[in-house]
mmCIF file of C-alpha atoms in Angstrom:
data_model
loop_
_atom_site.group_PDB
_atom_site.id
_atom_site.type_symbol
_atom_site.label_atom_id
_atom_site.label_comp_id
_atom_site.label_asym_id
_atom_site.label_seq_id
_atom_site.Cartn_x
_atom_site.Cartn_y
_atom_site.Cartn_z
ATOM 1 C CA MET A 1 67.471 137.388 144.532
ATOM 2 C CA VAL A 2 68.651 133.789 144.917
ATOM 3 C CA ALA A 3 71.021 134.228 141.964
ATOM 4 C CA LEU A 4 72.374 137.397 143.557
ATOM 5 C CA ALA A 5 72.918 135.588 146.861
ATOM 6 C CA ILE A 6 74.740 132.743 145.097
ATOM 7 C CA ALA A 7 76.980 135.189 143.238
ATOM 8 C CA ALA A 8 77.621 137.171 146.452
ATOM 9 C CA LEU A 9 78.683 133.981 148.232
ATOM 10 C CA GLY A 10 80.960 133.247 145.286
ATOM 11 C CA LEU A 11 82.512 136.711 145.580
ATOM 12 C CA VAL A 12 83.189 136.176 149.278
ATOM 13 C CA LEU A 13 84.862 132.850 148.580
ATOM 14 C CA LEU A 14 86.859 134.280 145.693
ATOM 15 C CA ALA A 15 88.092 137.166 147.869
ATOM 16 C CA ARG A 16 89.028 134.750 150.679
ATOM 17 C CA PRO A 17 88.444 137.105 153.624
ATOM 18 C CA GLY A 18 90.596 136.061 156.522
ATOM 19 C CA GLY A 19 92.420 133.594 154.294
ATOM 20 C CA ALA A 20 94.694 136.177 152.746
ATOM 21 C CA HIS A 21 96.786 138.806 154.442
ATOM 22 C CA VAL A 22 94.979 142.008 153.490
ATOM 23 C CA GLU A 23 94.602 145.352 155.193
ATOM 24 C CA ALA A 24 91.153 146.298 156.474
ATOM 25 C CA LEU A 25 91.474 149.692 154.775
ATOM 26 C CA GLY A 26 91.952 147.903 151.440
ATOM 27 C CA VAL A 27 88.749 145.926 151.958
ATOM 28 C CA VAL A 28 86.850 149.100 152.925
ATOM 29 C CA ALA A 29 88.201 150.908 149.845
ATOM 30 C CA ALA A 30 87.183 147.987 147.612
ATOM 31 C CA LEU A 31 83.666 147.953 149.081
ATOM 32 C CA GLY A 32 83.431 151.713 148.590
ATOM 33 C CA ALA A 33 84.543 151.331 144.974
ATOM 34 C CA ALA A 34 81.956 148.600 144.391
ATOM 35 C CA LEU A 35 79.110 150.671 145.872
ATOM 36 C CA SER A 36 80.239 153.749 143.982
ATOM 37 C CA PHE A 37 80.387 151.861 140.694
ATOM 38 C CA ALA A 38 76.962 150.337 141.355
ATOM 39 C CA SER A 39 75.437 153.787 141.880
ATOM 40 C CA TYR A 40 77.216 154.974 138.712
ATOM 41 C CA LEU A 41 75.609 152.135 136.732
ATOM 42 C CA GLY A 42 72.153 152.805 138.108
ATOM 43 C CA LEU A 43 72.326 156.564 137.598
ATOM 44 C CA ALA A 44 73.822 156.249 134.103
ATOM 45 C CA ARG A 45 70.896 154.034 133.134
ATOM 46 C CA LEU A 46 68.329 156.227 134.932
ATOM 47 C CA TRP A 47 69.453 159.394 133.187
ATOM 48 C CA ALA A 48 70.250 157.824 129.815
ATOM 49 C CA ASP A 49 66.792 158.202 128.294
ATOM 50 C CA PRO A 50 65.069 161.189 129.907
ATOM 51 C CA VAL A 51 68.148 163.428 129.917
ATOM 52 C CA ARG A 52 69.541 161.931 126.701
ATOM 53 C CA LEU A 53 73.159 161.924 127.769
ATOM 54 C CA PRO A 54 75.226 160.661 124.821
ATOM 55 C CA THR A 55 77.517 157.724 125.574
ATOM 56 C CA LEU A 56 80.770 159.426 124.629
ATOM 57 C CA THR A 57 79.770 162.631 126.435
ATOM 58 C CA VAL A 58 79.206 160.703 129.662
ATOM 59 C CA ALA A 59 82.514 158.884 129.259
ATOM 60 C CA PHE A 60 84.347 162.134 128.433
ATOM 61 C CA TRP A 61 83.053 163.981 131.506
ATOM 62 C CA LEU A 62 83.619 160.931 133.681
ATOM 63 C CA LEU A 63 87.268 160.915 132.666
ATOM 64 C CA VAL A 64 87.624 164.710 132.940
ATOM 65 C CA SER A 65 86.210 164.626 136.465
ATOM 66 C CA SER A 66 88.533 161.724 137.298
ATOM 67 C CA LEU A 67 91.455 163.764 135.988
ATOM 68 C CA VAL A 68 90.512 166.782 138.115
ATOM 69 C CA LEU A 69 89.910 164.746 141.272
ATOM 70 C CA THR A 70 92.993 162.558 140.994
ATOM 71 C CA GLY A 71 95.106 165.530 139.921
ATOM 72 C CA ALA A 72 94.090 167.420 143.062
ATOM 73 C CA LEU A 73 94.790 164.369 145.216
ATOM 74 C CA GLN A 74 98.159 163.839 143.509
ATOM 75 C CA LEU A 75 99.088 167.464 144.207
ATOM 76 C CA MET A 76 98.327 166.942 147.893
ATOM 77 C CA VAL A 77 100.231 163.656 148.115
ATOM 78 C CA ASP A 78 103.209 164.255 145.796
ATOM 79 C CA ALA A 79 103.123 166.883 143.046
ATOM 80 C CA ARG A 80 106.028 165.195 141.248
ATOM 81 C CA GLY A 81 103.684 162.324 140.407
ATOM 82 C CA LEU A 82 101.775 164.524 137.931
ATOM 83 C CA VAL A 83 104.680 164.272 135.471
ATOM 84 C CA PRO A 84 106.647 161.226 136.565
ATOM 85 C CA GLN A 85 110.122 160.484 135.305
ATOM 86 C CA LEU A 86 109.456 157.217 133.491
ATOM 87 C CA SER A 87 111.227 155.124 130.885
ATOM 88 C CA LEU A 88 109.585 154.421 127.535
ATOM 89 C CA THR A 89 108.341 151.129 129.007
ATOM 90 C CA GLY A 90 106.883 153.000 131.984
ATOM 91 C CA TRP A 91 105.057 155.494 129.731
ATOM 92 C CA THR A 92 103.782 152.630 127.576
ATOM 93 C CA ALA A 93 102.426 150.874 130.666
ATOM 94 C CA LEU A 94 100.833 154.110 131.897
ATOM 95 C CA PHE A 95 99.260 154.692 128.471
ATOM 96 C CA TRP A 96 97.891 151.116 128.426
ATOM 97 C CA LEU A 97 96.464 151.463 131.932
ATOM 98 C CA GLY A 98 94.895 154.811 131.054
ATOM 99 C CA LEU A 99 93.226 154.041 127.756
ATOM 100 C CA PRO A 100 92.351 150.443 126.878
ATOM 101 C CA ALA A 101 92.397 149.212 130.472
ATOM 102 C CA SER A 102 90.523 152.146 132.048
ATOM 103 C CA ALA A 103 88.811 154.582 129.687
ATOM 104 C CA LEU A 104 87.562 152.040 127.143
ATOM 105 C CA PRO A 105 85.704 149.897 129.710
ATOM 106 C CA HIS A 106 83.710 152.945 130.851
ATOM 107 C CA VAL A 107 82.689 153.726 127.275
ATOM 108 C CA LEU A 108 81.661 150.085 126.780
ATOM 109 C CA VAL A 109 79.668 149.977 130.039
ATOM 110 C CA ILE A 110 77.769 153.122 129.125
ATOM 111 C CA ALA A 111 77.132 151.791 125.605
ATOM 112 C CA THR A 112 75.861 148.535 127.119
ATOM 113 C CA LEU A 113 73.474 150.364 129.443
ATOM 114 C CA ARG A 114 72.015 152.142 126.428
ATOM 115 C CA ARG A 115 71.133 148.804 124.886
ATOM 116 C CA MET A 116 69.934 146.738 127.810
ATOM 117 C CA PRO A 117 68.461 147.272 131.288
ATOM 118 C CA ALA A 118 70.930 147.642 134.156
ATOM 119 C CA SER A 119 69.404 144.584 135.851
ATOM 120 C CA ARG A 120 70.308 142.569 132.766
ATOM 121 C CA ALA A 121 73.799 144.061 132.290
ATOM 122 C CA ALA A 122 74.918 144.087 135.940
ATOM 123 C CA PRO A 123 75.222 140.296 136.370
ATOM 124 C CA PHE A 124 77.798 140.193 133.580
ATOM 125 C CA LEU A 125 79.934 142.692 135.480
ATOM 126 C CA LEU A 126 80.485 139.900 138.014
ATOM 127 C CA LEU A 127 82.876 138.477 135.436
ATOM 128 C CA MET A 128 85.325 141.233 136.456
ATOM 129 C CA PRO A 129 86.426 139.598 139.729
ATOM 130 C CA ILE A 130 86.893 136.276 137.972
ATOM 131 C CA SER A 131 88.838 137.748 135.072
ATOM 132 C CA GLY A 132 90.873 139.918 137.462
ATOM 133 C CA THR A 133 91.754 136.868 139.513
ATOM 134 C CA LEU A 134 92.718 134.863 136.434
ATOM 135 C CA ILE A 135 94.820 137.743 135.099
ATOM 136 C CA ALA A 136 96.545 138.034 138.493
ATOM 137 C CA ALA A 137 97.273 134.309 138.382
ATOM 138 C CA ALA A 138 98.671 134.513 134.855
ATOM 139 C CA LEU A 139 100.650 137.749 135.143
ATOM 140 C CA LEU A 140 101.597 137.841 138.811
ATOM 141 C CA GLY A 141 101.884 134.164 139.575
ATOM 142 C CA GLU A 142 99.183 134.318 142.245
ATOM 143 C CA ARG A 143 97.746 130.924 143.049
ATOM 144 C CA LEU A 144 94.078 130.087 143.322
ATOM 145 C CA ASP A 145 93.032 127.578 145.930
ATOM 146 C CA GLN A 146 90.013 125.292 145.779
ATOM 147 C CA ILE A 147 87.844 127.676 147.805
ATOM 148 C CA GLN A 148 88.529 130.490 145.348
ATOM 149 C CA LEU A 149 87.794 128.211 142.396
ATOM 150 C CA ALA A 150 84.517 127.217 144.071
ATOM 151 C CA GLY A 151 83.788 130.927 144.533
ATOM 152 C CA ALA A 152 84.381 131.570 140.833
ATOM 153 C CA ALA A 153 82.069 128.665 139.973
ATOM 154 C CA LEU A 154 79.351 130.090 142.242
ATOM 155 C CA ILE A 155 79.693 133.494 140.576
ATOM 156 C CA LEU A 156 79.253 131.870 137.159
ATOM 157 C CA LEU A 157 76.265 129.920 138.478
ATOM 158 C CA GLY A 158 74.763 133.126 139.865
ATOM 159 C CA ILE A 159 75.258 134.937 136.547
ATOM 160 C CA ALA A 160 73.649 132.054 134.683
ATOM 161 C CA ALA A 161 70.726 131.907 137.116
ATOM 162 C CA ALA A 162 70.171 135.669 136.984
ATOM 163 C CA THR A 163 70.230 135.898 133.216
ATOM 164 C CA MET A 164 68.279 132.702 132.523
ATOM 165 C CA ARG A 165 65.623 133.616 135.074
ATOM 166 C CA LEU A 166 65.146 137.016 133.484
ATOM 167 C CA SER A 167 64.834 135.393 130.054
ATOM 168 C CA SER A 168 62.294 132.810 131.166
ATOM 169 C CA ARG A 169 60.273 135.432 133.089
ATOM 170 C CA ARG A 170 60.141 137.663 129.990
ATOM 171 C CA GLU A 171 59.118 134.717 127.808
ATOM 172 C CA ARG A 172 56.301 133.792 130.231
ATOM 173 C CA SER A 173 55.045 137.387 130.436
ATOM 174 C CA GLY A 174 55.244 137.685 126.625
ATOM 175 C CA ALA A 175 53.301 134.435 126.188
ATOM 176 C CA ALA A 176 50.657 135.615 128.687
ATOM 177 C CA ALA A 177 50.224 138.864 126.743
ATOM 178 C CA ASP A 178 49.586 136.940 123.483
#
Protein backbone atom coordinates (compact mmCIF):
# COMPACT_ATOMS: atom_id res chain seq x y z
CA MET A 1 0.00 0.00 0.00
CA VAL A 2 2.90 2.35 0.74
CA ALA A 3 4.40 1.61 -2.68
CA LEU A 4 1.04 2.35 -4.29
CA ALA A 5 0.79 5.65 -2.40
CA ILE A 6 4.31 6.63 -3.49
CA ALA A 7 3.54 5.81 -7.12
CA ALA A 8 0.20 7.67 -6.92
CA LEU A 9 1.98 10.76 -5.59
CA GLY A 10 4.45 10.41 -8.45
CA LEU A 11 1.57 10.27 -10.95
CA VAL A 12 0.06 13.44 -9.51
CA LEU A 13 3.38 15.24 -9.78
CA LEU A 14 3.99 13.95 -13.29
CA ALA A 15 0.53 15.12 -14.41
CA ARG A 16 1.09 18.55 -12.81
CA PRO A 17 -2.54 19.33 -11.94
CA GLY A 18 -3.03 23.05 -11.81
CA GLY A 19 0.43 23.57 -13.27
CA ALA A 20 -0.62 22.93 -16.84
CA HIS A 21 -3.52 24.40 -18.75
CA VAL A 22 -5.84 21.42 -19.11
CA GLU A 23 -9.59 21.10 -19.39
CA ALA A 24 -11.44 19.50 -16.48
CA LEU A 25 -13.29 17.24 -18.93
CA GLY A 26 -9.93 15.91 -20.14
CA VAL A 27 -8.91 15.04 -16.59
CA VAL A 28 -12.27 13.34 -15.96
CA ALA A 29 -11.94 11.36 -19.21
CA ALA A 30 -8.40 10.30 -18.27
CA LEU A 31 -9.55 9.15 -14.82
CA GLY A 32 -12.42 7.25 -16.42
CA ALA A 33 -10.01 5.58 -18.83
CA ALA A 34 -7.69 4.61 -15.97
CA LEU A 35 -10.53 3.10 -13.90
CA SER A 36 -11.92 1.33 -16.94
CA PHE A 37 -8.54 -0.14 -17.84
CA ALA A 38 -8.00 -1.22 -14.23
CA SER A 39 -11.31 -3.10 -14.21
CA TYR A 40 -10.37 -4.64 -17.58
CA LEU A 41 -7.10 -5.92 -16.09
CA GLY A 42 -8.77 -7.36 -13.03
CA LEU A 43 -11.59 -9.03 -14.95
CA ALA A 44 -9.26 -10.40 -17.64
CA ARG A 45 -7.20 -12.03 -14.90
CA LEU A 46 -10.27 -13.21 -12.95
CA TRP A 47 -11.83 -14.91 -15.96
CA ALA A 48 -8.59 -16.15 -17.53
CA ASP A 49 -8.44 -19.48 -15.71
CA PRO A 50 -11.98 -20.56 -14.83
CA VAL A 51 -13.52 -19.50 -18.15
CA ARG A 52 -10.37 -20.29 -20.13
CA LEU A 53 -10.56 -17.32 -22.45
CA PRO A 54 -7.68 -17.60 -24.93
CA THR A 55 -5.42 -14.56 -25.15
CA LEU A 56 -5.97 -13.84 -28.84
CA THR A 57 -9.72 -14.42 -28.52
CA VAL A 58 -9.95 -11.82 -25.76
CA ALA A 59 -7.87 -9.37 -27.78
CA PHE A 60 -9.92 -10.03 -30.94
CA TRP A 61 -13.27 -9.41 -29.24
CA LEU A 62 -11.88 -6.40 -27.40
CA LEU A 63 -10.92 -4.85 -30.72
CA VAL A 64 -14.18 -5.87 -32.43
CA SER A 65 -16.19 -4.28 -29.62
CA SER A 66 -14.00 -1.17 -29.85
CA LEU A 67 -14.66 -1.04 -33.58
CA VAL A 68 -18.43 -1.30 -33.08
CA LEU A 69 -18.54 1.28 -30.29
CA THR A 70 -16.25 3.82 -31.92
CA GLY A 71 -17.90 3.26 -35.30
CA ALA A 72 -21.30 4.08 -33.80
CA LEU A 73 -19.87 7.16 -32.07
CA GLN A 74 -18.14 8.26 -35.29
CA LEU A 75 -21.43 7.94 -37.17
CA MET A 76 -23.10 10.22 -34.62
CA VAL A 77 -20.30 12.78 -34.65
CA ASP A 78 -19.21 12.80 -38.31
CA ALA A 79 -19.89 9.85 -40.63
CA ARG A 80 -17.20 11.04 -43.05
CA GLY A 81 -14.60 10.10 -40.44
CA LEU A 82 -15.27 6.38 -41.02
CA VAL A 83 -13.41 6.57 -44.34
CA PRO A 84 -11.27 9.69 -44.11
CA GLN A 85 -9.60 11.25 -47.11
CA LEU A 86 -5.96 10.82 -46.10
CA SER A 87 -2.61 10.90 -47.85
CA LEU A 88 -0.36 7.85 -47.86
CA THR A 89 1.43 9.34 -44.84
CA GLY A 90 -1.91 9.78 -43.07
CA TRP A 91 -2.94 6.16 -43.74
CA THR A 92 0.49 4.97 -42.58
CA ALA A 93 0.11 6.92 -39.34
CA LEU A 94 -3.42 5.57 -38.85
CA PHE A 95 -2.19 2.01 -39.48
CA TRP A 96 0.65 2.49 -36.97
CA LEU A 97 -1.71 3.89 -34.34
CA GLY A 98 -4.17 1.06 -34.91
CA LEU A 99 -1.90 -1.96 -34.85
CA PRO A 100 1.48 -1.75 -33.10
CA ALA A 101 0.53 1.23 -30.94
CA SER A 102 -2.96 0.05 -29.94
CA ALA A 103 -3.87 -3.56 -30.72
CA LEU A 104 -0.50 -5.13 -29.90
CA PRO A 105 -0.33 -3.69 -26.36
CA HIS A 106 -3.69 -5.29 -25.52
CA VAL A 107 -2.48 -8.68 -26.74
CA LEU A 108 0.70 -8.28 -24.67
CA VAL A 109 -1.21 -7.22 -21.53
CA ILE A 110 -3.52 -10.21 -21.78
CA ALA A 111 -0.55 -12.53 -22.40
CA THR A 112 1.19 -11.04 -19.35
CA LEU A 113 -1.86 -11.60 -17.15
CA ARG A 114 -1.83 -15.26 -18.16
CA ARG A 115 1.69 -15.61 -16.83
CA MET A 116 1.67 -13.55 -13.67
CA PRO A 117 -0.83 -12.26 -11.09
CA ALA A 118 -2.45 -8.90 -11.82
CA SER A 119 -1.01 -7.51 -8.57
CA ARG A 120 2.45 -8.32 -9.90
CA ALA A 121 1.84 -7.06 -13.46
CA ALA A 122 -0.06 -3.86 -12.62
CA PRO A 123 2.88 -1.95 -11.09
CA PHE A 124 4.77 -2.24 -14.38
CA LEU A 125 1.88 -0.55 -16.17
CA LEU A 126 2.86 2.59 -14.26
CA LEU A 127 5.71 2.82 -16.75
CA MET A 128 3.12 4.00 -19.31
CA PRO A 129 2.80 7.55 -17.95
CA ILE A 130 6.57 7.89 -17.78
CA SER A 131 7.14 6.53 -21.27
CA GLY A 132 4.25 8.62 -22.62
CA THR A 133 5.75 11.73 -21.08
CA LEU A 134 9.20 10.95 -22.47
CA ILE A 135 7.76 10.24 -25.92
CA ALA A 136 5.85 13.54 -25.78
CA ALA A 137 9.07 15.32 -24.87
CA ALA A 138 10.99 13.67 -27.71
CA LEU A 139 8.35 13.87 -30.45
CA LEU A 140 6.36 16.95 -29.49
CA GLY A 141 9.03 19.05 -27.84
CA GLU A 142 7.15 19.16 -24.54
CA ARG A 143 9.37 20.11 -21.64
CA LEU A 144 9.53 18.35 -18.31
CA ASP A 145 10.07 20.45 -15.23
CA GLN A 146 11.73 19.35 -12.00
CA ILE A 147 8.41 18.50 -10.34
CA GLN A 148 7.50 16.17 -13.19
CA LEU A 149 10.93 14.54 -13.07
CA ALA A 150 10.49 14.05 -9.32
CA GLY A 151 7.08 12.51 -10.06
CA ALA A 152 8.64 10.08 -12.53
CA ALA A 153 11.28 9.16 -9.94
CA LEU A 154 8.56 8.51 -7.34
CA ILE A 155 6.69 6.29 -9.79
CA LEU A 156 9.86 4.27 -10.40
CA LEU A 157 10.44 4.07 -6.64
CA GLY A 158 6.86 2.89 -6.14
CA ILE A 159 7.23 0.22 -8.83
CA ALA A 160 10.48 -0.97 -7.27
CA ALA A 161 8.96 -1.04 -3.79
CA ALA A 162 5.85 -2.89 -4.96
CA THR A 163 7.73 -5.54 -6.88
CA MET A 164 10.56 -6.02 -4.37
CA ARG A 165 8.12 -6.24 -1.48
CA LEU A 166 6.12 -8.92 -3.25
CA SER A 167 9.31 -10.87 -3.96
CA SER A 168 10.58 -10.69 -0.40
CA ARG A 169 7.14 -11.60 1.01
CA ARG A 170 6.97 -14.67 -1.27
CA GLU A 171 10.50 -15.69 -0.29
CA ARG A 172 9.64 -15.41 3.43
CA SER A 173 6.42 -17.40 3.03
CA GLY A 174 8.28 -20.02 0.95
CA ALA A 175 11.01 -20.29 3.59
CA ALA A 176 8.38 -20.65 6.35
CA ALA A 177 6.71 -23.48 4.43
CA ASP A 178 10.02 -25.40 4.18
